Coordinates of C-alpha atoms and ligand atoms in Angstrom, one line a residue:
M16 CA -18.7 14.9 9.3
L17 CA -18.1 18.3 7.6
G18 CA -16.6 17.4 4.2
N19 CA -18.3 17.2 0.8
F20 CA -17.5 14.2 -1.3
S21 CA -18.7 11.6 -3.7
Y22 CA -18.0 7.9 -3.2
H23 CA -17.8 5.2 -5.8
N24 CA -15.5 2.2 -6.0
P25 CA -15.7 0.3 -9.3
T26 CA -13.6 -2.7 -8.3
K27 CA -15.5 -6.0 -7.9
L28 CA -14.0 -8.3 -5.2
Y29 CA -14.1 -12.0 -4.9
F30 CA -13.0 -13.1 -1.4
G31 CA -12.3 -16.4 0.2
D32 CA -10.5 -19.7 -0.3
D33 CA -12.6 -20.6 -3.4
S34 CA -12.4 -17.2 -5.0
L35 CA -10.1 -18.2 -7.9
K36 CA -13.0 -20.1 -9.5
Y37 CA -14.5 -16.7 -10.5
L38 CA -11.5 -15.8 -12.7
K39 CA -13.0 -17.7 -15.7
D40 CA -16.2 -15.7 -15.6
E41 CA -14.4 -12.4 -15.4
L42 CA -12.0 -13.3 -18.2
K43 CA -15.0 -13.8 -20.6
N44 CA -15.6 -10.0 -20.4
Y45 CA -12.2 -9.1 -22.0
G46 CA -10.4 -9.7 -25.3
K47 CA -8.2 -12.6 -26.3
N48 CA -4.7 -11.2 -25.7
V49 CA -3.8 -11.3 -22.0
L50 CA -0.7 -10.0 -20.4
F51 CA 0.1 -12.1 -17.4
V52 CA 2.2 -10.1 -15.0
Y53 CA 3.9 -11.5 -11.9
G54 CA 6.9 -11.1 -9.6
G55 CA 10.2 -12.9 -8.9
G56 CA 8.9 -16.4 -8.8
S57 CA 6.9 -17.0 -5.6
I58 CA 3.9 -18.0 -7.7
K59 CA 5.9 -20.6 -9.5
K60 CA 7.0 -22.1 -6.1
N61 CA 3.5 -22.3 -4.6
G62 CA 1.7 -23.6 -7.7
L63 CA -0.4 -20.5 -8.5
Y64 CA 1.4 -19.9 -11.8
D65 CA 0.3 -23.3 -13.1
E66 CA -3.3 -22.8 -12.0
I67 CA -3.5 -19.4 -13.7
I68 CA -2.0 -20.7 -16.9
A69 CA -4.5 -23.6 -16.9
I70 CA -7.4 -21.1 -16.5
L71 CA -6.1 -18.8 -19.2
K72 CA -5.7 -21.8 -21.6
E73 CA -9.2 -23.0 -20.8
C74 CA -10.5 -19.6 -21.7
E75 CA -8.6 -19.8 -25.0
K76 CA -6.6 -16.7 -24.3
N77 CA -3.3 -15.8 -26.1
I78 CA -0.8 -15.4 -23.2
A79 CA 2.1 -13.0 -23.1
E80 CA 4.1 -12.7 -19.9
V81 CA 6.0 -10.1 -17.9
S82 CA 7.9 -11.8 -15.1
G83 CA 10.3 -10.6 -12.5
V84 CA 8.4 -7.5 -11.4
M85 CA 10.5 -6.5 -8.4
P86 CA 9.4 -5.2 -5.1
N87 CA 9.3 -1.4 -5.6
P88 CA 8.9 -1.7 -9.4
T89 CA 11.2 0.6 -11.5
S90 CA 10.6 2.9 -14.4
D91 CA 13.0 0.7 -16.5
K92 CA 10.9 -2.3 -15.8
L93 CA 7.8 -0.3 -16.7
N94 CA 9.2 0.5 -20.1
E95 CA 10.0 -3.2 -20.7
G96 CA 6.4 -4.2 -19.8
V97 CA 5.0 -1.5 -22.1
A98 CA 7.0 -2.8 -25.0
I99 CA 5.9 -6.4 -24.4
A100 CA 2.2 -5.2 -24.2
R101 CA 2.5 -3.3 -27.4
E102 CA 4.2 -6.2 -29.3
N103 CA 1.4 -8.5 -28.2
N104 CA -1.5 -6.1 -28.9
I105 CA -2.7 -6.7 -25.3
D106 CA -6.5 -6.4 -24.5
F107 CA -6.3 -7.2 -20.8
I108 CA -3.6 -7.3 -18.0
L109 CA -3.8 -10.0 -15.3
A110 CA -1.7 -9.0 -12.3
V111 CA -0.8 -12.0 -10.0
G112 CA 1.2 -11.0 -7.0
G113 CA 1.5 -8.3 -4.3
G114 CA 1.2 -4.5 -4.4
S115 CA 4.2 -4.2 -6.6
V116 CA 2.7 -6.4 -9.3
C117 CA -0.7 -4.7 -9.1
D118 CA 0.8 -1.1 -9.1
Y119 CA 3.1 -2.0 -12.0
S120 CA 0.2 -3.4 -14.0
K121 CA -1.8 -0.2 -13.6
A122 CA 1.3 1.8 -14.7
V123 CA 1.5 -0.4 -17.8
S124 CA -2.2 -0.1 -18.5
V125 CA -2.0 3.7 -18.8
S126 CA 1.2 3.7 -20.8
V127 CA 0.7 1.2 -23.6
N128 CA -1.3 3.7 -25.8
C129 CA 0.5 6.8 -24.5
N130 CA 3.2 8.4 -26.7
D131 CA 4.8 10.3 -23.9
D132 CA 7.4 9.0 -21.5
P133 CA 5.3 7.4 -18.7
W134 CA 7.7 8.3 -15.8
E135 CA 7.7 12.0 -16.8
K136 CA 4.0 12.2 -17.6
Y137 CA 2.5 10.3 -14.6
F138 CA 5.1 10.4 -11.9
I139 CA 6.8 13.8 -12.4
R140 CA 4.0 16.0 -14.1
F141 CA 1.2 14.0 -12.4
E142 CA -0.9 14.2 -15.6
E143 CA -4.0 12.1 -16.0
P144 CA -4.2 9.5 -18.8
D145 CA -5.5 10.8 -22.1
C146 CA -5.3 7.6 -24.0
K147 CA -7.1 4.2 -24.1
I148 CA -6.5 2.4 -20.8
I149 CA -6.0 -1.3 -20.8
P150 CA -8.2 -3.0 -18.2
V151 CA -6.5 -4.7 -15.3
G152 CA -7.6 -7.6 -13.0
C153 CA -5.7 -8.8 -9.9
V154 CA -5.1 -12.0 -8.1
L155 CA -3.6 -10.8 -4.8
T156 CA -0.9 -12.8 -3.0
M157 CA 0.2 -10.4 -0.3
A158 CA -2.0 -8.2 2.0
G159 CA -0.8 -4.7 2.6
T160 CA -1.0 -2.0 0.0
G161 CA -4.7 -2.0 -0.9
S162 CA -3.6 -1.8 -4.5
E163 CA -6.2 -4.4 -5.3
M164 CA -9.0 -1.8 -4.8
N165 CA -7.4 1.5 -5.4
G166 CA -5.9 3.6 -8.2
G167 CA -2.5 3.8 -6.6
S168 CA 0.7 3.0 -8.6
V169 CA 4.1 3.6 -7.0
I170 CA 7.1 3.6 -9.3
T171 CA 10.8 3.9 -8.4
N172 CA 13.4 5.7 -10.6
H173 CA 16.8 4.6 -9.4
E174 CA 18.7 7.0 -11.7
K175 CA 16.8 10.0 -10.3
K176 CA 16.6 8.5 -6.8
L177 CA 12.9 9.1 -6.6
K178 CA 10.0 6.8 -5.6
I179 CA 6.7 8.4 -6.5
G180 CA 3.1 7.3 -6.3
H181 CA 0.3 8.5 -8.6
V182 CA -3.3 7.9 -7.5
F183 CA -5.2 7.3 -10.7
G184 CA -9.0 7.6 -11.1
D185 CA -11.8 5.0 -11.3
D186 CA -10.9 3.9 -14.9
V187 CA -7.5 2.7 -13.8
M188 CA -8.6 0.8 -10.7
P189 CA -8.7 -3.0 -11.1
K190 CA -11.9 -4.2 -12.8
F191 CA -11.9 -7.0 -10.3
S192 CA -9.6 -8.5 -7.6
I193 CA -9.5 -12.0 -6.3
L194 CA -8.5 -12.2 -2.7
N195 CA -7.7 -15.7 -1.4
P196 CA -6.2 -15.5 2.1
K197 CA -4.6 -18.9 1.5
Y198 CA -2.3 -17.4 -1.1
T199 CA -0.7 -15.2 1.5
M200 CA 0.3 -18.2 3.7
T201 CA 3.5 -18.7 1.8
L202 CA 4.7 -15.1 2.5
P203 CA 7.9 -14.9 4.5
K204 CA 7.2 -13.6 8.0
Y205 CA 9.2 -10.4 7.3
Q206 CA 6.9 -9.6 4.4
M207 CA 3.7 -10.5 6.3
C208 CA 4.7 -8.2 9.2
A209 CA 5.7 -5.4 6.8
G210 CA 2.3 -5.8 5.1
I211 CA 0.6 -5.6 8.5
Y212 CA 2.3 -2.3 9.4
D213 CA 1.6 -0.9 5.9
I214 CA -2.1 -1.5 6.6
F215 CA -1.9 0.0 10.0
N216 CA -0.1 3.1 8.7
H217 CA -2.5 3.6 5.9
I218 CA -5.2 3.9 8.5
C219 CA -3.1 6.3 10.6
E220 CA -2.4 8.5 7.6
Q221 CA -6.1 9.1 7.1
Y222 CA -7.0 9.1 10.9
F223 CA -4.5 11.7 12.0
S224 CA -6.1 14.7 10.4
G225 CA -9.1 17.0 10.9
E226 CA -10.9 18.0 14.1
D227 CA -14.6 17.2 13.2
D228 CA -16.6 14.3 14.6
N229 CA -16.2 12.1 11.6
T230 CA -17.7 8.6 10.8
S231 CA -14.5 7.7 8.9
D232 CA -12.5 7.9 12.2
Y233 CA -14.9 5.5 14.0
I234 CA -14.5 3.0 11.1
S235 CA -10.7 3.5 11.2
E236 CA -10.6 2.8 15.0
G237 CA -12.5 -0.5 14.4
L238 CA -10.2 -1.5 11.6
M239 CA -7.1 -0.8 13.7
R240 CA -8.4 -2.8 16.7
G241 CA -9.2 -5.7 14.5
L242 CA -5.9 -5.6 12.8
I243 CA -3.9 -5.5 16.0
H244 CA -5.9 -8.5 17.3
A245 CA -5.4 -10.5 14.1
S246 CA -1.7 -9.5 13.8
R247 CA -0.9 -11.0 17.2
I248 CA -2.5 -14.3 16.2
A249 CA -0.8 -14.4 12.8
V250 CA 2.6 -13.7 14.2
E251 CA 2.1 -16.5 16.7
N252 CA 0.7 -18.8 14.0
P253 CA 1.1 -17.6 10.4
Q254 CA -1.1 -20.5 9.2
D255 CA -4.2 -19.2 11.1
Y256 CA -6.6 -18.8 8.2
E257 CA -9.0 -16.6 10.1
A258 CA -6.4 -14.1 11.2
R259 CA -4.8 -14.0 7.7
S260 CA -8.2 -13.5 6.2
N261 CA -9.1 -10.6 8.6
I262 CA -5.7 -9.1 7.7
M263 CA -6.4 -9.3 4.0
W264 CA -9.8 -7.8 4.2
T265 CA -8.6 -5.0 6.5
A266 CA -5.9 -4.2 4.0
T267 CA -8.4 -3.6 1.3
W268 CA -10.6 -1.4 3.4
A269 CA -7.7 0.5 4.8
L270 CA -6.9 2.0 1.4
N271 CA -9.8 1.9 -0.9
T272 CA -10.8 5.5 -0.3
L273 CA -13.6 4.7 2.2
V274 CA -11.9 5.9 5.4
A275 CA -10.5 9.0 3.7
K276 CA -14.0 10.4 3.1
G277 CA -14.5 13.8 4.6
K278 CA -10.8 13.9 5.7
T279 CA -7.8 16.0 4.6
E280 CA -5.4 13.1 5.2
D281 CA -1.7 13.3 6.3
W282 CA 0.5 10.8 4.3
M283 CA 3.8 12.2 5.6
V284 CA 5.0 8.9 7.0
H285 CA 4.6 7.5 3.4
M286 CA 6.4 10.5 1.9
L287 CA 9.3 9.9 4.3
G288 CA 9.2 6.1 3.7
Q289 CA 9.1 6.4 0.0
A290 CA 12.1 8.7 -0.1
V291 CA 14.0 6.2 2.1
G292 CA 12.9 3.5 -0.4
A293 CA 14.3 5.5 -3.3
Y294 CA 17.7 5.4 -1.7
T295 CA 17.7 1.9 -0.1
D296 CA 15.1 -0.1 -2.0
A297 CA 14.0 -1.4 1.4
T298 CA 10.7 -3.2 2.0
H299 CA 7.9 -0.6 1.9
G300 CA 6.2 -1.4 5.2
M301 CA 9.5 -1.5 7.1
T302 CA 10.5 2.0 5.8
L303 CA 7.2 3.2 7.3
A304 CA 7.8 1.4 10.6
A305 CA 11.3 3.0 11.0
V306 CA 10.1 6.6 10.7
S307 CA 6.7 6.4 12.3
L308 CA 7.4 7.0 16.0
P309 CA 9.8 9.9 15.6
Y310 CA 7.3 11.5 13.2
Y311 CA 4.2 10.9 15.4
R312 CA 6.0 12.0 18.6
Y313 CA 7.0 15.2 16.9
I314 CA 3.6 16.2 15.5
M315 CA 1.6 14.9 18.5
P316 CA 1.5 18.3 20.3
Y317 CA -0.2 19.8 17.2
G318 CA -3.0 17.2 17.2
V319 CA -3.0 16.1 20.9
K320 CA -6.7 15.5 21.2
K321 CA -6.7 13.0 18.3
F322 CA -3.6 11.2 19.7
A323 CA -5.4 11.0 23.1
R324 CA -8.4 9.5 21.4
F325 CA -6.1 7.1 19.6
A326 CA -4.9 6.0 23.0
T327 CA -8.3 5.3 24.5
E328 CA -10.2 4.0 21.4
V329 CA -7.5 2.0 19.7
W330 CA -5.2 0.9 22.6
S331 CA -7.9 0.8 25.4
I332 CA -5.9 3.0 27.7
S333 CA -8.0 4.3 30.6
C334 CA -8.4 8.1 30.9
D335 CA -8.7 8.5 34.6
G336 CA -7.2 11.7 35.8
K337 CA -4.8 11.9 32.8
T338 CA -4.2 14.9 30.6
D339 CA -4.6 14.6 26.9
E340 CA -0.8 14.8 26.6
Q341 CA -0.2 11.9 29.0
L342 CA -2.8 9.8 27.2
A343 CA -1.3 10.7 23.8
N344 CA 2.1 9.6 25.0
E345 CA 0.8 6.4 26.5
G346 CA -1.0 5.6 23.2
L347 CA 2.2 6.0 21.2
N348 CA 4.1 3.9 23.7
A349 CA 1.5 1.1 23.3
M350 CA 1.9 1.4 19.6
E351 CA 5.7 1.1 20.0
S352 CA 5.4 -2.0 22.1
W353 CA 3.0 -3.7 19.6
M354 CA 5.4 -2.8 16.7
K355 CA 8.3 -4.4 18.6
E356 CA 6.2 -7.4 19.5
I357 CA 5.3 -8.2 15.9
G358 CA 8.9 -7.8 14.8
L359 CA 9.0 -4.6 12.8
V360 CA 12.3 -2.9 11.9
M361 CA 12.3 0.2 14.2
N362 CA 15.2 2.2 12.7
L363 CA 16.6 3.3 9.4
K364 CA 20.1 2.0 9.8
E365 CA 18.9 -1.6 9.7
L366 CA 17.4 -0.8 6.3
G367 CA 20.7 0.3 4.9
T368 CA 20.3 4.0 5.4
T369 CA 23.6 5.9 6.1
E370 CA 24.2 9.3 7.6
E371 CA 25.4 10.5 4.2
M372 CA 22.0 9.7 2.6
I373 CA 20.0 11.9 5.0
E374 CA 20.2 15.2 3.1
G375 CA 19.3 13.4 -0.2
I376 CA 16.4 11.6 1.4
A377 CA 15.1 14.9 2.8
D378 CA 15.3 16.4 -0.7
A379 CA 13.4 13.4 -2.1
T380 CA 10.6 13.8 0.5
L381 CA 7.5 15.5 -0.8
I382 CA 6.0 17.8 1.7
L383 CA 2.2 17.5 2.1
N384 CA -0.2 19.7 4.1
G385 CA -3.1 17.6 5.2
G386 CA -1.9 16.6 8.6
Y387 CA -1.6 18.3 12.0
K388 CA 1.7 20.0 11.2
V389 CA 3.2 21.0 7.9
L390 CA 6.9 20.1 8.1
D391 CA 9.8 22.1 6.8
R392 CA 13.0 20.6 5.5
D393 CA 14.9 21.0 8.8
E394 CA 12.1 19.2 10.6
I395 CA 12.3 16.4 8.0
V396 CA 16.1 16.1 8.5
N397 CA 15.6 15.9 12.3
I398 CA 12.9 13.2 12.0
L399 CA 15.2 11.2 9.7
K400 CA 18.1 11.6 12.1
E401 CA 16.0 10.5 15.0
S402 CA 14.8 7.4 13.0
M403 CA 18.4 6.3 12.4
N404 CA 18.9 4.3 15.7
Ligands
NZQ521 O1 8.2 -11.3 -6.4 P1 7.7 -12.5 -5.7 O2 8.6 -13.7 -6.0 O3 6.3 -12.8 -5.9 O4 7.9 -12.2 -4.1 C1 7.3 -11.1 -3.4 C2 8.2 -10.0 -3.0 O5 9.5 -10.4 -2.9 C3 6.8 -11.7 -2.1 N1 5.5 -12.3 -2.2 C4 4.4 -11.8 -2.5 N2 3.4 -12.7 -2.3 C5 4.0 -13.8 -1.9 C6 5.3 -13.6 -1.8 N3 6.2 -14.6 -1.4 C7 5.7 -15.7 -1.1 N4 4.4 -16.0 -1.1 C8 3.5 -15.1 -1.5 N5 2.2 -15.4 -1.5 O6 6.8 -10.6 -1.3 C9 7.7 -9.6 -1.7 C10 7.1 -8.2 -1.6 O7 6.1 -8.1 -2.5 P2 5.5 -6.7 -3.0 O8 4.4 -6.9 -4.0 O9 6.7 -5.8 -3.3 O10 4.9 -6.2 -1.6 P3 3.8 -5.1 -1.3 O11 2.4 -5.8 -1.5 O12 4.0 -4.6 0.0 O13 3.9 -4.0 -2.4 C11 4.9 -3.0 -2.2 C12 4.8 -1.9 -3.3 O14 3.5 -1.3 -3.3 C13 3.7 0.1 -3.1 C14 5.0 0.2 -2.3 O15 5.5 1.5 -2.4 C15 5.8 -0.8 -3.0 O16 6.3 -0.3 -4.2 N6 2.5 0.7 -2.5 C16 1.3 0.8 -3.2 C17 0.2 1.5 -2.7 C18 -1.1 1.6 -3.5 N7 -1.2 1.0 -4.7 O17 -2.0 2.3 -3.1 C19 0.2 2.1 -1.4 C20 1.3 1.7 -0.5 O18 1.4 2.7 0.5 C21 2.6 1.4 -1.2 O19 3.3 2.6 -1.4
ZN522 ZN1 1.8 1.9 2.3

């Protein structure tokens, strides 16, 4: 491991099927006025909404609500939440939902006391908060993004056709997150699988970089193997608690900064996927699935040794007599078979992308330089075209 780094993660986790009982203790640490943030209604259907309201009342909190936080939350919705938080003089934000609700709550938390336009400040100029930040706690209902233990917040601006993430620092990360795998059981299969691929790709984005012998890569390989195993069980039987709980825990560790330590990190699949999301509003994990193989097959020659290692260590492909390139190809083929097996969307057309959108999506793709190959715009267009069918 050749990098220099510090490591600190301030988010406290409660994990397991009895974890909601700790919410009461946590709420005692914060003020009276709570903003309860949730999505389009899944928590009302599965009863979690009533449980949370009962706990908030028991703790004698004043409750304000922001409901209807959509998948891929928008800048307009952010402004609405900031106004509600200000009107109610909010002391604490409780996010109950998936990554969208958690990301959104963080964006509200840094905007309530900020006089600037939050979209411009945080998502265009990438400035850090210089105002009082409202603390956030999460009750997670979908495994995928890792938002429950990171500083990430991804906001979409439909007018500008941009979907941009800001990774905030320790003071914006959730103070605590409650992870009950049972809550994920009501997820539609499409969302469960999208979440599984999001997790897998977060690990890939950090794994496919660097050439040193790095502990982070060994941890990543273990996480990927465990996830592949659990995904197969969960797809067969979504009610398998053990598999769902392994998926949930893997999601948290896939993107809470641990496996990025000592790495440069790639993140180009996410940049492509987010640009597709800005144009189509498609499910995040599926946008990643659709562009991944054309991207990895294109950059593979620039990082062939790592792709060969991916084949042997993650997909258990035997080396005997094979070149690195053969192994690398076999690894990506095994990944493709698994992706199809669990039912991921493998092309952009199915997500509503049209040929006419490609140039605009390429313009909306941020180019990063931490992976094995820095792409230029023509290469981005080619990868998008290859991802169409
Ligand atoms: O809105 P409701 O009704 O709750 O329905 C949601 C939504 O339709 C539903 N859902 C969630 N939990 C459920 C459930 N339905 C039934 N039962 C449950 N238990 O699932 C749908 C998707 O939810 P969403 O929160 O949008 O999914 P996800 O967790 O994948 O979050 C996606 C957002 O996170 C961003 C993405 O870009 C996207 O905007 N990301 C955040 C990251 C971070 N913070 O680090 C990193 C990721 O790479 C990602 O970019
Ligand atoms: Zn992701």
